[in-house]
mmCIF file with all atom_site columns, C-alpha atoms in Angstrom:
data_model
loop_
_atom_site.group_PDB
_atom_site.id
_atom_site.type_symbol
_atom_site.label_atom_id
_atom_site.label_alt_id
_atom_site.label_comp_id
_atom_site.label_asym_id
_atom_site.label_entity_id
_atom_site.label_seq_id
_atom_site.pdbx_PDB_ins_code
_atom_site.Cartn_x
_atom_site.Cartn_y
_atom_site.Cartn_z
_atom_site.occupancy
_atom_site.B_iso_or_equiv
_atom_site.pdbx_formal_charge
_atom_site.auth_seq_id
_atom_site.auth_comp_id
_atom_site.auth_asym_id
_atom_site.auth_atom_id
_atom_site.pdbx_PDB_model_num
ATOM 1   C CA . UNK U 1 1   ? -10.713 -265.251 -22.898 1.00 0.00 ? 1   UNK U CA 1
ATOM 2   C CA . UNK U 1 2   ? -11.960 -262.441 -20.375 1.00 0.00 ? 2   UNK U CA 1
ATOM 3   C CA . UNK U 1 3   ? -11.329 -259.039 -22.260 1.00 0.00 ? 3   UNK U CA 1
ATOM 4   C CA . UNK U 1 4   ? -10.163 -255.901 -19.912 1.00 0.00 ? 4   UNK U CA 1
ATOM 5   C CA . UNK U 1 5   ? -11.969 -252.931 -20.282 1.00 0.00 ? 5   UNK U CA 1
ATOM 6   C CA . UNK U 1 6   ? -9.890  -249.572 -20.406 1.00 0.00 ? 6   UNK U CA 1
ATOM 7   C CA . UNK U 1 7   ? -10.642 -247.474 -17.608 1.00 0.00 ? 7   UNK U CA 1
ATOM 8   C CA . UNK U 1 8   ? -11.625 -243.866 -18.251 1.00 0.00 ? 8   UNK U CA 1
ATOM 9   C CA . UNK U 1 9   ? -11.078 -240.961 -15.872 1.00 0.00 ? 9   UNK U CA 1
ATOM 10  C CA . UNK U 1 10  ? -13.884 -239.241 -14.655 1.00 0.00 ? 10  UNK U CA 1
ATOM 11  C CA . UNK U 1 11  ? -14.510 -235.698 -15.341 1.00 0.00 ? 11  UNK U CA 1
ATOM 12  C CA . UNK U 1 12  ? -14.088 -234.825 -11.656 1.00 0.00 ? 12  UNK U CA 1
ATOM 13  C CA . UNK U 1 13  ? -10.926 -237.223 -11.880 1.00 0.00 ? 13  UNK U CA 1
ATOM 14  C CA . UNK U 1 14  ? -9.305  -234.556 -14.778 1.00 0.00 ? 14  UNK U CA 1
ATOM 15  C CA . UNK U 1 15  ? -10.265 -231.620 -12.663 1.00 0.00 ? 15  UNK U CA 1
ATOM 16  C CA . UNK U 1 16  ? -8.543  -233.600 -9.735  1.00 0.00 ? 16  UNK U CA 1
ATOM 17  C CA . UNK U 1 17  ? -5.347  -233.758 -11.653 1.00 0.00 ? 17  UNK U CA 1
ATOM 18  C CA . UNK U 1 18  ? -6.124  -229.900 -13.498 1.00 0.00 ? 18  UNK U CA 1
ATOM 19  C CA . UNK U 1 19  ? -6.342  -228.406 -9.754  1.00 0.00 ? 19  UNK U CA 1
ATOM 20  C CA . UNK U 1 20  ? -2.939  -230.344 -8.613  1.00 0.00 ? 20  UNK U CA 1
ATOM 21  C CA . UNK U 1 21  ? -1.396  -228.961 -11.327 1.00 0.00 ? 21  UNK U CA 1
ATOM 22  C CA . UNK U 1 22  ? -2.199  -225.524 -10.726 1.00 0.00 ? 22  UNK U CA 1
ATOM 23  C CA . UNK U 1 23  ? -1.888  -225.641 -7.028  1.00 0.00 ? 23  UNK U CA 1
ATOM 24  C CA . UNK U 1 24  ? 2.007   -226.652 -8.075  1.00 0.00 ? 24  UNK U CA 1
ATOM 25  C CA . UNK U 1 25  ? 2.777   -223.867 -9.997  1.00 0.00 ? 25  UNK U CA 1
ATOM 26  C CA . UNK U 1 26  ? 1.407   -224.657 -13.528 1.00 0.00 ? 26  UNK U CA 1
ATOM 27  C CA . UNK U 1 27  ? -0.460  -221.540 -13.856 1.00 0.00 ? 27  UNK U CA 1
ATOM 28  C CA . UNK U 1 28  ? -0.762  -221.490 -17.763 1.00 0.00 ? 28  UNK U CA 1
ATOM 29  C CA . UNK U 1 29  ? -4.181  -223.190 -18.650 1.00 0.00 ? 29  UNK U CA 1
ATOM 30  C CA . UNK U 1 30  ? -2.690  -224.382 -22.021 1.00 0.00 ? 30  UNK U CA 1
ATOM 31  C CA . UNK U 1 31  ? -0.040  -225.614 -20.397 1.00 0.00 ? 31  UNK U CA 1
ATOM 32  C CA . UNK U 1 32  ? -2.142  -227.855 -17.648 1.00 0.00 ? 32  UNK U CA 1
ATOM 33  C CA . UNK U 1 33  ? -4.287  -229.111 -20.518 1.00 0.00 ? 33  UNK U CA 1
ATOM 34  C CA . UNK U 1 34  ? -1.065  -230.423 -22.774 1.00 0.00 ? 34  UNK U CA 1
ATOM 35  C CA . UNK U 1 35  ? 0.183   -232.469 -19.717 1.00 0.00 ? 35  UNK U CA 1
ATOM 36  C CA . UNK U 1 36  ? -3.409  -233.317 -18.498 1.00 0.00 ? 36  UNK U CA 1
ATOM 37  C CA . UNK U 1 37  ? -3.625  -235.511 -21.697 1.00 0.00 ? 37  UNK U CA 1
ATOM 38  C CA . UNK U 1 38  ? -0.707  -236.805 -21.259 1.00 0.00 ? 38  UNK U CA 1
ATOM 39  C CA . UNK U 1 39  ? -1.252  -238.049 -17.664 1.00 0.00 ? 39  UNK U CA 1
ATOM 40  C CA . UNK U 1 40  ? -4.705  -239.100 -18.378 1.00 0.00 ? 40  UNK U CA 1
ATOM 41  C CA . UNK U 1 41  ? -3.338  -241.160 -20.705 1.00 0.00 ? 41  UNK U CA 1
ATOM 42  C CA . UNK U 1 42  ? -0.957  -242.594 -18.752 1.00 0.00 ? 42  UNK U CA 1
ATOM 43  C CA . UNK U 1 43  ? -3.229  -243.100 -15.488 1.00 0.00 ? 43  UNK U CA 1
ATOM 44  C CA . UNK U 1 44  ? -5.427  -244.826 -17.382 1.00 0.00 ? 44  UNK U CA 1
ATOM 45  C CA . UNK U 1 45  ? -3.258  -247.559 -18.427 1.00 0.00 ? 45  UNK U CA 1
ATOM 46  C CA . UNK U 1 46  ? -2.384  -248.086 -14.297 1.00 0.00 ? 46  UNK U CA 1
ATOM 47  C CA . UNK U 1 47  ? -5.452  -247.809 -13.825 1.00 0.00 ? 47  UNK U CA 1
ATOM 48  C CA . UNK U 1 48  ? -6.579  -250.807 -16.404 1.00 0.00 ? 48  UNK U CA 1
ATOM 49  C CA . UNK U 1 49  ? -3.940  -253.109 -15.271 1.00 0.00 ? 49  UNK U CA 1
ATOM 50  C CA . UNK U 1 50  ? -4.926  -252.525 -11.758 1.00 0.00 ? 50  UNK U CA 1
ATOM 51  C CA . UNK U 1 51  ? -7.620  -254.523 -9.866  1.00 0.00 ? 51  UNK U CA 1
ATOM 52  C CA . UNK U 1 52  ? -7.062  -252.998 -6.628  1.00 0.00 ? 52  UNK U CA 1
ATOM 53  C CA . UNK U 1 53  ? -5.719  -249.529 -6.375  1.00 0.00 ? 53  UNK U CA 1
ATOM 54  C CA . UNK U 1 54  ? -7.779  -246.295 -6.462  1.00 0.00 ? 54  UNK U CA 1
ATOM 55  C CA . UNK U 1 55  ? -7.421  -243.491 -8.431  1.00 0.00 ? 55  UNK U CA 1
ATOM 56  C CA . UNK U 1 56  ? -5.648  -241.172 -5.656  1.00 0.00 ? 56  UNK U CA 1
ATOM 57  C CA . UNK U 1 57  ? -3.442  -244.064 -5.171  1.00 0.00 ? 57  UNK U CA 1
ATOM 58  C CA . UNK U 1 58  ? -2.121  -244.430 -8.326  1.00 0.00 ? 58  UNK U CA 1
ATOM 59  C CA . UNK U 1 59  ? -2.407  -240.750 -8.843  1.00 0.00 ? 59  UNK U CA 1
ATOM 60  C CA . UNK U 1 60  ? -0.208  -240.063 -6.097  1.00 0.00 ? 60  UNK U CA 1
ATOM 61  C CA . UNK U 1 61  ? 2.354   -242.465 -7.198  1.00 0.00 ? 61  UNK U CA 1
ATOM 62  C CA . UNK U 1 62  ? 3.062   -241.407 -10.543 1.00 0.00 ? 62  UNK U CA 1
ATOM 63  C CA . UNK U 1 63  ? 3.596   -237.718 -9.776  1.00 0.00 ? 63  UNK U CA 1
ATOM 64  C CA . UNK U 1 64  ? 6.103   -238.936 -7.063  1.00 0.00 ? 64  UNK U CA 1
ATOM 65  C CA . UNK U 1 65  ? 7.724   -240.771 -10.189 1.00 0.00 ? 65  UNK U CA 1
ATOM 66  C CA . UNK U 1 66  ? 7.186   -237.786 -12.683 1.00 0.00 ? 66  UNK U CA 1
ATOM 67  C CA . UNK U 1 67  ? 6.325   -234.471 -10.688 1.00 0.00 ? 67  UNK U CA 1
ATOM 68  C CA . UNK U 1 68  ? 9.665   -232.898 -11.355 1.00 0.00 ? 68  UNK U CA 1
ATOM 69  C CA . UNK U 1 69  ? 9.910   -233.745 -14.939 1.00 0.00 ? 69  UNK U CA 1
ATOM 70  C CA . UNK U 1 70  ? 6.439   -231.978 -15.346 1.00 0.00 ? 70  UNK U CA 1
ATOM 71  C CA . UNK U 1 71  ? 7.616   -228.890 -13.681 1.00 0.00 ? 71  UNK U CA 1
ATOM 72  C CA . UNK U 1 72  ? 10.924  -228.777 -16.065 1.00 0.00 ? 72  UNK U CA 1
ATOM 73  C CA . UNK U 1 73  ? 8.469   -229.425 -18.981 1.00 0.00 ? 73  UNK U CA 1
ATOM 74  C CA . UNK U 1 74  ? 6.440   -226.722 -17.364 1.00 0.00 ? 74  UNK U CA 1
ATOM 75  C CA . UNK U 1 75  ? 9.300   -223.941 -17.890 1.00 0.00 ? 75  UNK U CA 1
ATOM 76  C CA . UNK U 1 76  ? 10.016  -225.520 -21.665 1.00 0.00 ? 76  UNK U CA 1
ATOM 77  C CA . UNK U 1 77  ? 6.458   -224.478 -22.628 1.00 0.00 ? 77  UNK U CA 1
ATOM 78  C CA . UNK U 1 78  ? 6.945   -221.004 -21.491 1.00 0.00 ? 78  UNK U CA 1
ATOM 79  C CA . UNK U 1 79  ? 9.981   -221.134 -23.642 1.00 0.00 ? 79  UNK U CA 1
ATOM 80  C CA . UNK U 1 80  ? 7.908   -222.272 -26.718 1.00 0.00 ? 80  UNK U CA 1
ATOM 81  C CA . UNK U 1 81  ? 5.738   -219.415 -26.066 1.00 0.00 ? 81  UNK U CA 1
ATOM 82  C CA . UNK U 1 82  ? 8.507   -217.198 -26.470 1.00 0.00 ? 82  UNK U CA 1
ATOM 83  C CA . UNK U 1 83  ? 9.759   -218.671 -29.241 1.00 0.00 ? 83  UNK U CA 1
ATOM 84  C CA . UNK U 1 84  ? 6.390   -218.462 -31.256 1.00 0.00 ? 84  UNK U CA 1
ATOM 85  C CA . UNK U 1 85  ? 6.197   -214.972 -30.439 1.00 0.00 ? 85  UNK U CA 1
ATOM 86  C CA . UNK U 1 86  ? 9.418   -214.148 -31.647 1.00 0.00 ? 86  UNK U CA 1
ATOM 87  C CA . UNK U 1 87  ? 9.764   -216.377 -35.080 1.00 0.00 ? 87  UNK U CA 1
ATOM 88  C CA . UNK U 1 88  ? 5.935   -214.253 -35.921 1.00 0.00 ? 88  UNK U CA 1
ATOM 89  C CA . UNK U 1 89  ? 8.271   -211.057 -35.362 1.00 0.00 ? 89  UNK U CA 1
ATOM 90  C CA . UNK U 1 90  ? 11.171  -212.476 -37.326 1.00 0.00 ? 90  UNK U CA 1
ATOM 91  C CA . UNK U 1 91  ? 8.936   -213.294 -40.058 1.00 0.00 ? 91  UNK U CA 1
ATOM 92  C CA . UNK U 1 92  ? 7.359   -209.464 -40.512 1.00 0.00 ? 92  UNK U CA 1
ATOM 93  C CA . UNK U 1 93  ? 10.810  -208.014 -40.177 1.00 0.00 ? 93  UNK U CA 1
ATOM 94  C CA . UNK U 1 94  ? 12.491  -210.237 -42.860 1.00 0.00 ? 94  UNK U CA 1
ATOM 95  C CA . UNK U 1 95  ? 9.554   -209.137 -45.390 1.00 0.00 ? 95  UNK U CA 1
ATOM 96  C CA . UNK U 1 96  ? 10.214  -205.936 -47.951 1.00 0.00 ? 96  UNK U CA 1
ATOM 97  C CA . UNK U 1 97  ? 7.010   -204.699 -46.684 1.00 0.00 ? 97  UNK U CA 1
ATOM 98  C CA . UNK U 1 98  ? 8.855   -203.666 -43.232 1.00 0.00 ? 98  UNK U CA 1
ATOM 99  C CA . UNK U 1 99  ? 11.854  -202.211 -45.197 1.00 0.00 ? 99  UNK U CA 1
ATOM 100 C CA . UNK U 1 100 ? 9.198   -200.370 -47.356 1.00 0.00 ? 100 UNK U CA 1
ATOM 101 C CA . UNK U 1 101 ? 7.377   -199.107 -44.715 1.00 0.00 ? 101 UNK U CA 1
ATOM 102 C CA . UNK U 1 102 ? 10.507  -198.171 -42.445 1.00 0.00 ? 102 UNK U CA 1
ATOM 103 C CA . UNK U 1 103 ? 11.594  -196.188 -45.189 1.00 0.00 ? 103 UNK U CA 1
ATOM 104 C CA . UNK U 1 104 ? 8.071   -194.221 -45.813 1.00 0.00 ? 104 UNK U CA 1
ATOM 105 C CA . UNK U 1 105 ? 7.768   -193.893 -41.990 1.00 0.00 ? 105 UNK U CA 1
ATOM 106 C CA . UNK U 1 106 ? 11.021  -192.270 -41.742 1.00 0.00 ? 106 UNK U CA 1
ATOM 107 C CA . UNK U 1 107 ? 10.945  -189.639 -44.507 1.00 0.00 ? 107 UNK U CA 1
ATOM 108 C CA . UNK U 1 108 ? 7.328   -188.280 -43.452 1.00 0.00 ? 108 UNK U CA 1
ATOM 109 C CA . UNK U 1 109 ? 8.901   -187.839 -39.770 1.00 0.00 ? 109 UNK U CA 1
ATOM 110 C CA . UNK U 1 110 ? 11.770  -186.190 -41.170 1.00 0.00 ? 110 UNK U CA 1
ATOM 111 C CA . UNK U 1 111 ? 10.246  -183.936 -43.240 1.00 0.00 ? 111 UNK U CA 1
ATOM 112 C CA . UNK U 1 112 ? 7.760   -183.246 -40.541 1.00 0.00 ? 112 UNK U CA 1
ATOM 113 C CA . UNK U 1 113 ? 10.224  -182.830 -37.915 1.00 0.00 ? 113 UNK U CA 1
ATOM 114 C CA . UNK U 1 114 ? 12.164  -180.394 -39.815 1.00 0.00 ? 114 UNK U CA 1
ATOM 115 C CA . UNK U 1 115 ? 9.482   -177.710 -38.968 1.00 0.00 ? 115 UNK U CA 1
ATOM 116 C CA . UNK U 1 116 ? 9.228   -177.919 -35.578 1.00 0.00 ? 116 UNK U CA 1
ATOM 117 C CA . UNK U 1 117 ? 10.872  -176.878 -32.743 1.00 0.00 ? 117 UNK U CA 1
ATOM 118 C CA . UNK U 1 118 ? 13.401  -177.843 -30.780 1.00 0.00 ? 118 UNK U CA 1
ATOM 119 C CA . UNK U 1 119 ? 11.457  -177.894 -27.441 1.00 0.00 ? 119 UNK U CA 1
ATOM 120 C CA . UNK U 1 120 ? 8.495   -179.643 -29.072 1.00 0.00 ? 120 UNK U CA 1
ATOM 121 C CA . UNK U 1 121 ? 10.898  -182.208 -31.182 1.00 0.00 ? 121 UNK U CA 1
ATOM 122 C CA . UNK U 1 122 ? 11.476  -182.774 -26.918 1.00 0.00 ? 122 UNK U CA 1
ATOM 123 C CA . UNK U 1 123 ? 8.570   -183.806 -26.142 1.00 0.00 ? 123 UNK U CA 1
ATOM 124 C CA . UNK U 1 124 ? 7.695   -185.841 -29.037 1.00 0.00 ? 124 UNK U CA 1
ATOM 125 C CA . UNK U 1 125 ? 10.486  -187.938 -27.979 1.00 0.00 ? 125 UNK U CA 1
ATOM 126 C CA . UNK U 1 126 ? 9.681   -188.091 -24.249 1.00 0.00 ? 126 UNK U CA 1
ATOM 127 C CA . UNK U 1 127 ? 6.440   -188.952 -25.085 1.00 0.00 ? 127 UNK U CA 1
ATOM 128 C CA . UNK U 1 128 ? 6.862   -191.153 -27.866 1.00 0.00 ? 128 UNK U CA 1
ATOM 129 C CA . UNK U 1 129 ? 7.363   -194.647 -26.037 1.00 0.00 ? 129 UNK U CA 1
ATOM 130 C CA . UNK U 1 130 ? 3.754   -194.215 -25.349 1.00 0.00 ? 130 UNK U CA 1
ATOM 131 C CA . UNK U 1 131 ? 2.389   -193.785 -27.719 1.00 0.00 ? 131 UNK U CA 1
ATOM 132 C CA . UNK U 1 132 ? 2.545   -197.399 -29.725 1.00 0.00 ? 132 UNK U CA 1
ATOM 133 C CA . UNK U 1 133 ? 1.503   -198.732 -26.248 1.00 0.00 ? 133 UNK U CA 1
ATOM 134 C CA . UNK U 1 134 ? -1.643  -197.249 -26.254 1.00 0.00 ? 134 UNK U CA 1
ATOM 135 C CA . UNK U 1 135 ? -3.384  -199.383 -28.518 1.00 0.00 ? 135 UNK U CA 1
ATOM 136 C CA . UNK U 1 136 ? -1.739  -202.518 -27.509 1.00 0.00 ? 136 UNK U CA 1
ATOM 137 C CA . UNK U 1 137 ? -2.833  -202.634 -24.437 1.00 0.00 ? 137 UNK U CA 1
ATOM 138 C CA . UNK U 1 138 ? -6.657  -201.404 -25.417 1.00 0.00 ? 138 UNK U CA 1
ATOM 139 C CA . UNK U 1 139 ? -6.470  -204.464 -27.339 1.00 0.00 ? 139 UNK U CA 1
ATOM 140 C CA . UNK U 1 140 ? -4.553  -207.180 -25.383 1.00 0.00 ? 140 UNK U CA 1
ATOM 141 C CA . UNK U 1 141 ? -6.910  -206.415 -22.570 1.00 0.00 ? 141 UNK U CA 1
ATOM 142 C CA . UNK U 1 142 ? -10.399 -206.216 -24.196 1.00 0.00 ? 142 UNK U CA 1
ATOM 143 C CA . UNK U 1 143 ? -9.683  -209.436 -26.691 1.00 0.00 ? 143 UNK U CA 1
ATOM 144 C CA . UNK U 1 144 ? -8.095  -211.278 -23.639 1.00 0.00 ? 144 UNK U CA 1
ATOM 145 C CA . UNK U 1 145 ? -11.320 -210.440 -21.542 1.00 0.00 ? 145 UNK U CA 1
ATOM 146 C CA . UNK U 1 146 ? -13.236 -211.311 -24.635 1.00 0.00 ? 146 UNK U CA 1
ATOM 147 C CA . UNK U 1 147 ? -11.746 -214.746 -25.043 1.00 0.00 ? 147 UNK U CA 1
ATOM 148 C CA . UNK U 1 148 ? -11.047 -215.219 -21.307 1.00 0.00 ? 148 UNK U CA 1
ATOM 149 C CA . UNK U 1 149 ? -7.082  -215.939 -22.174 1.00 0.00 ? 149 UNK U CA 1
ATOM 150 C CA . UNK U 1 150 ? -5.487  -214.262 -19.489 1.00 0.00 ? 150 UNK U CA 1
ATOM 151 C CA . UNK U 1 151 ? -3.517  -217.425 -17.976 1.00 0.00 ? 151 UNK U CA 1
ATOM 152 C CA . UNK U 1 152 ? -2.745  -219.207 -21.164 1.00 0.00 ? 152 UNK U CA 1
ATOM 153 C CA . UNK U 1 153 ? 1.232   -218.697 -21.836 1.00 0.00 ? 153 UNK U CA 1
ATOM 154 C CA . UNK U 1 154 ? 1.699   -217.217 -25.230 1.00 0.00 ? 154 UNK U CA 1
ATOM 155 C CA . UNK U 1 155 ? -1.434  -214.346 -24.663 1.00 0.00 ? 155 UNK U CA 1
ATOM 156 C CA . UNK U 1 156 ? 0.535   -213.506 -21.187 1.00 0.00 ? 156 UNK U CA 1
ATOM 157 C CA . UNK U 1 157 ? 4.395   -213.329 -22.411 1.00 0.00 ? 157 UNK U CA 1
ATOM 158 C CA . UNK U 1 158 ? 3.214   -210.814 -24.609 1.00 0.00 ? 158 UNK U CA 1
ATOM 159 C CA . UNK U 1 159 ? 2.662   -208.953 -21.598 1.00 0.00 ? 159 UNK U CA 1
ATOM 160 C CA . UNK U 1 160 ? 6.689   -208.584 -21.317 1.00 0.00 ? 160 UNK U CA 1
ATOM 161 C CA . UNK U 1 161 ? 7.207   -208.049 -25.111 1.00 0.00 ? 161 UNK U CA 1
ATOM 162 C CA . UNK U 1 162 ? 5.134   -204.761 -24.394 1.00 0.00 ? 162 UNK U CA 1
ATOM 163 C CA . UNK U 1 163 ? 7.147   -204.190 -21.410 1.00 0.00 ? 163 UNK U CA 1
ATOM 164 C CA . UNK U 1 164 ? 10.500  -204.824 -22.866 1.00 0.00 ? 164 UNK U CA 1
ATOM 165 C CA . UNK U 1 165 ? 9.486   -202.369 -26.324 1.00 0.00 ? 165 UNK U CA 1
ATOM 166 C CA . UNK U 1 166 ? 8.591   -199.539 -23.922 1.00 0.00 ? 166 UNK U CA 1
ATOM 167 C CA . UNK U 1 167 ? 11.471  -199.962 -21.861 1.00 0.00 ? 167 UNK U CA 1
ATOM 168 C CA . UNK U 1 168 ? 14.178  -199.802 -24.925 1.00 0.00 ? 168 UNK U CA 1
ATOM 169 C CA . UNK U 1 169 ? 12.724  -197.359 -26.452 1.00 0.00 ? 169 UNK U CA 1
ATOM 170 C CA . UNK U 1 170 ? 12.684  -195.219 -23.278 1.00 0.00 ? 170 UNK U CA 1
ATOM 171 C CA . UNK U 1 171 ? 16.118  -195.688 -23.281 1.00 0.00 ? 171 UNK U CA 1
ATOM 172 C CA . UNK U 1 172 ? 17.388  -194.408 -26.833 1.00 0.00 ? 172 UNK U CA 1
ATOM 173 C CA . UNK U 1 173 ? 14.650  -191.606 -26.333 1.00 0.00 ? 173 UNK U CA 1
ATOM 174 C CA . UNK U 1 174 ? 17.005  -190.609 -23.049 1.00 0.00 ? 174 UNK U CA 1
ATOM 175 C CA . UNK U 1 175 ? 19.524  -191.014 -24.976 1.00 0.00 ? 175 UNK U CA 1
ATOM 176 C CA . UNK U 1 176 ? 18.624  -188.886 -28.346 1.00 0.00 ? 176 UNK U CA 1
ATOM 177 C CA . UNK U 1 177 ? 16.821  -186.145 -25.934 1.00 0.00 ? 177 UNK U CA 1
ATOM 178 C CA . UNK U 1 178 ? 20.301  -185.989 -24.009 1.00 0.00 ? 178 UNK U CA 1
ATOM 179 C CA . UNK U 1 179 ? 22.428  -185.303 -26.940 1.00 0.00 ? 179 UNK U CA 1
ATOM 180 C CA . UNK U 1 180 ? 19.707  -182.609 -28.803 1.00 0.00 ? 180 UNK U CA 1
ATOM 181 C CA . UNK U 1 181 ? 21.404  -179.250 -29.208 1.00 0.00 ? 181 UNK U CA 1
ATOM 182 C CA . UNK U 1 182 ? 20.183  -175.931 -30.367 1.00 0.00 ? 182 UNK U CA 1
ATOM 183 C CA . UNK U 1 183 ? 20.177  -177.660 -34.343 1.00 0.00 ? 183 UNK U CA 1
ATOM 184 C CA . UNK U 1 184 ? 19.158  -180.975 -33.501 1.00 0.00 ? 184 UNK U CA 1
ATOM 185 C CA . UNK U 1 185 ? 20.372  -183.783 -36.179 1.00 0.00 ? 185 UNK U CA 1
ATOM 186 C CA . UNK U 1 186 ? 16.968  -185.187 -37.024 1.00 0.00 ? 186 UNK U CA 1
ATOM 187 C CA . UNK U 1 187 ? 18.404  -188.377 -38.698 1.00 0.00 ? 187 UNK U CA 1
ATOM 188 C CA . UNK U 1 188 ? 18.747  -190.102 -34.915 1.00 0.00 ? 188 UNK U CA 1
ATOM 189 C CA . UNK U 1 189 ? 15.412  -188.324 -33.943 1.00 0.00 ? 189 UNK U CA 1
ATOM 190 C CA . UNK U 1 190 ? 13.746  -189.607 -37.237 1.00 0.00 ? 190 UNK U CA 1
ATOM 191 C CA . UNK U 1 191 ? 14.937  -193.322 -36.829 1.00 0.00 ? 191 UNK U CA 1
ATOM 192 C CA . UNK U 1 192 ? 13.910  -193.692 -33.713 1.00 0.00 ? 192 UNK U CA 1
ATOM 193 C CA . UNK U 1 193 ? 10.633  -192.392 -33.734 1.00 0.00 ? 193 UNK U CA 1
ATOM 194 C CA . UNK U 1 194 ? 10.034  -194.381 -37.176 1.00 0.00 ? 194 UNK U CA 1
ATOM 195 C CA . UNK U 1 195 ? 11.094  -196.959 -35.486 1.00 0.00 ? 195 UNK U CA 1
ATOM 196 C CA . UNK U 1 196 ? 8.660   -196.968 -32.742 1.00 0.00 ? 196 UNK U CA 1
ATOM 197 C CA . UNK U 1 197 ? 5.566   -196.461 -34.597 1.00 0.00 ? 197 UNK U CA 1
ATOM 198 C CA . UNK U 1 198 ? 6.705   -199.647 -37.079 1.00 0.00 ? 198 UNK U CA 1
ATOM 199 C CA . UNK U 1 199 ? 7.141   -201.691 -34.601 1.00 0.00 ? 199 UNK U CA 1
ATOM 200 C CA . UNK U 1 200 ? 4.239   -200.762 -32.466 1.00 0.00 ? 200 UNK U CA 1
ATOM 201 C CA . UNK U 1 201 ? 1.997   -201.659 -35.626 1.00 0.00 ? 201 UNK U CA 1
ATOM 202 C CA . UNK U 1 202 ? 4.066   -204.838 -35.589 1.00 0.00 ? 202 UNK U CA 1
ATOM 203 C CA . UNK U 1 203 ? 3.105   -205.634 -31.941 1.00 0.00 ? 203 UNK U CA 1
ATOM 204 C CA . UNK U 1 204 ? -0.274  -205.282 -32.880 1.00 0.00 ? 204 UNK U CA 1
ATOM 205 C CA . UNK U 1 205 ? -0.179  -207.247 -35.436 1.00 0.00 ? 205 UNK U CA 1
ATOM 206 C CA . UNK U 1 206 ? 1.276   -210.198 -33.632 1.00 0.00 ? 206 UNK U CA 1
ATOM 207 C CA . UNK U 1 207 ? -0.893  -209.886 -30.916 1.00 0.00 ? 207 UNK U CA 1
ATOM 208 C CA . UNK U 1 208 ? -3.463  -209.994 -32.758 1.00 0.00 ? 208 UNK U CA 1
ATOM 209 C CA . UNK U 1 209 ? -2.315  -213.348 -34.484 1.00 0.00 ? 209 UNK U CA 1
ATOM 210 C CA . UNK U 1 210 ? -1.398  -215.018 -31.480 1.00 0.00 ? 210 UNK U CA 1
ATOM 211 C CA . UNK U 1 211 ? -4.496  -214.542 -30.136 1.00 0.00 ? 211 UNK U CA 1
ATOM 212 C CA . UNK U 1 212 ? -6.362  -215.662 -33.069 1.00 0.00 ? 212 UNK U CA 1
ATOM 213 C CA . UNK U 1 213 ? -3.860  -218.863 -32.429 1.00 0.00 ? 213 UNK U CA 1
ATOM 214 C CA . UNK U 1 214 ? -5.045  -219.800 -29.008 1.00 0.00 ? 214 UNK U CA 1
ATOM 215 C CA . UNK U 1 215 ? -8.223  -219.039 -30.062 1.00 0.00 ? 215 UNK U CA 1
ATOM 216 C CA . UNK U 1 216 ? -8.147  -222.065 -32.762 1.00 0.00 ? 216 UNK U CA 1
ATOM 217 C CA . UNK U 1 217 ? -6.568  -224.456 -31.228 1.00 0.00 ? 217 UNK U CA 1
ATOM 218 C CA . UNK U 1 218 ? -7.680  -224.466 -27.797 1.00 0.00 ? 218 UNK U CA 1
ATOM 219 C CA . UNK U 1 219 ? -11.652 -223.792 -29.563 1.00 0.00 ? 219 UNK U CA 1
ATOM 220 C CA . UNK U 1 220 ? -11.975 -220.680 -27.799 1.00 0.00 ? 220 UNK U CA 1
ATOM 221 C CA . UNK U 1 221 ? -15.031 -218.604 -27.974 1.00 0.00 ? 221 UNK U CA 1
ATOM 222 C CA . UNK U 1 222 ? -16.193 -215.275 -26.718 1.00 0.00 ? 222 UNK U CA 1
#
């Protein structure tokens, strides 16, 4: 009985498929590679049981049958990504250690604040949603040059986490400075700024662990 060897794709075969990906709006390498595997796989069961077909032939076939089913699993990952992010935040928040440290943050800014002046308590909150930003991007930038990450999904939606944290805090600074009068109440200004410099730590600290993530699994190195 004549066995049937399994037919592997080529390397320039996966980069075939990698490139079509891309080229159809998969931009997230991590992404490409989970489906890659998957249509490897698949192509090279076709390909086995064919005797006469090419690879572009049966190539173009089954993304005819499957293209748009890749490109709704393509928007699913991205959702993932977001999801990871966000259950890493959930996970600092619900420990004591944030409640501790909200609570230490936000009696040293009180006290502190209760020296200054009005026009300086100002500018500390105009200038405040910038400052946790600072080091998050001095460190999303060099490790993702470091690691070469910038198109995987989870290392680029944090990209909009930082953008979304500036943004709301922007807006309850605008919204504190608006209502400061002559003998500011520094519980609002004191919350808010505590607030900002927790959760900037917080960012960091997730960023830092996602990265270390992609790093593992997809055996990144610098």
């Amino acid at each position: 009985m004549e066995s049937t060897m399994k037919r592997i794709l080529s390397t320039e075969e996966i980069q075939f498929i990698d490139t079509y990906l891309e080229n159809s709006d998969i931009v997230y390498a991590d992404i490409r590679m989970e489906m890659i595997d998957h249509i490897a796989s698949d192509l090279e069961e076709r390909l086995t049981e064919s005797k006469t077909l090419t690879f572009y032939e049966v190539f173009k076939d089954y993304m005819v049958e499957n293209k748009a089913r890749f490109l709704k699993g393509n928007k699913q990952f991205i959702k993932s990504a977001d999801r990871f992010i966000l259950s890493k935040f959930k996970q600092k928040i619900k420990s004591g250690t944030f409640v501790l440290l909200l609570i230490a943050f936000f009696g040293i800014i009180y006290f502190s604040l209760d020296k200054l002046s009005l026009d300086s308590i100002k500018n500390i909150i105009g200038y405040s949603p910038f400052f946790p930003l600072i080091p998050l991007f001095i460190i999303y930038f060099l490790l993702v040059d470091k690691f070469n990450l910038r198109r995987f999904s989870g290392i680029e939606r944090l990209g909009f986490v930082y953008i979304a944290f500036f943004q709301f805090f922007n807006l309850c600074g605008i919204l504190v400075h608006k209502n400061l009068k002559s003998s500011p109440d520094l519980l609002y200004v004191s919350i808010l700024l505590s607030a900002e410099i927790l959760l900037g730590f917080l960012l960091i600290k997730v960023s830092l662990e996602v990265l270390s993530h992609y790093k593992k699994v997809y055996k990144l190195t610098s």
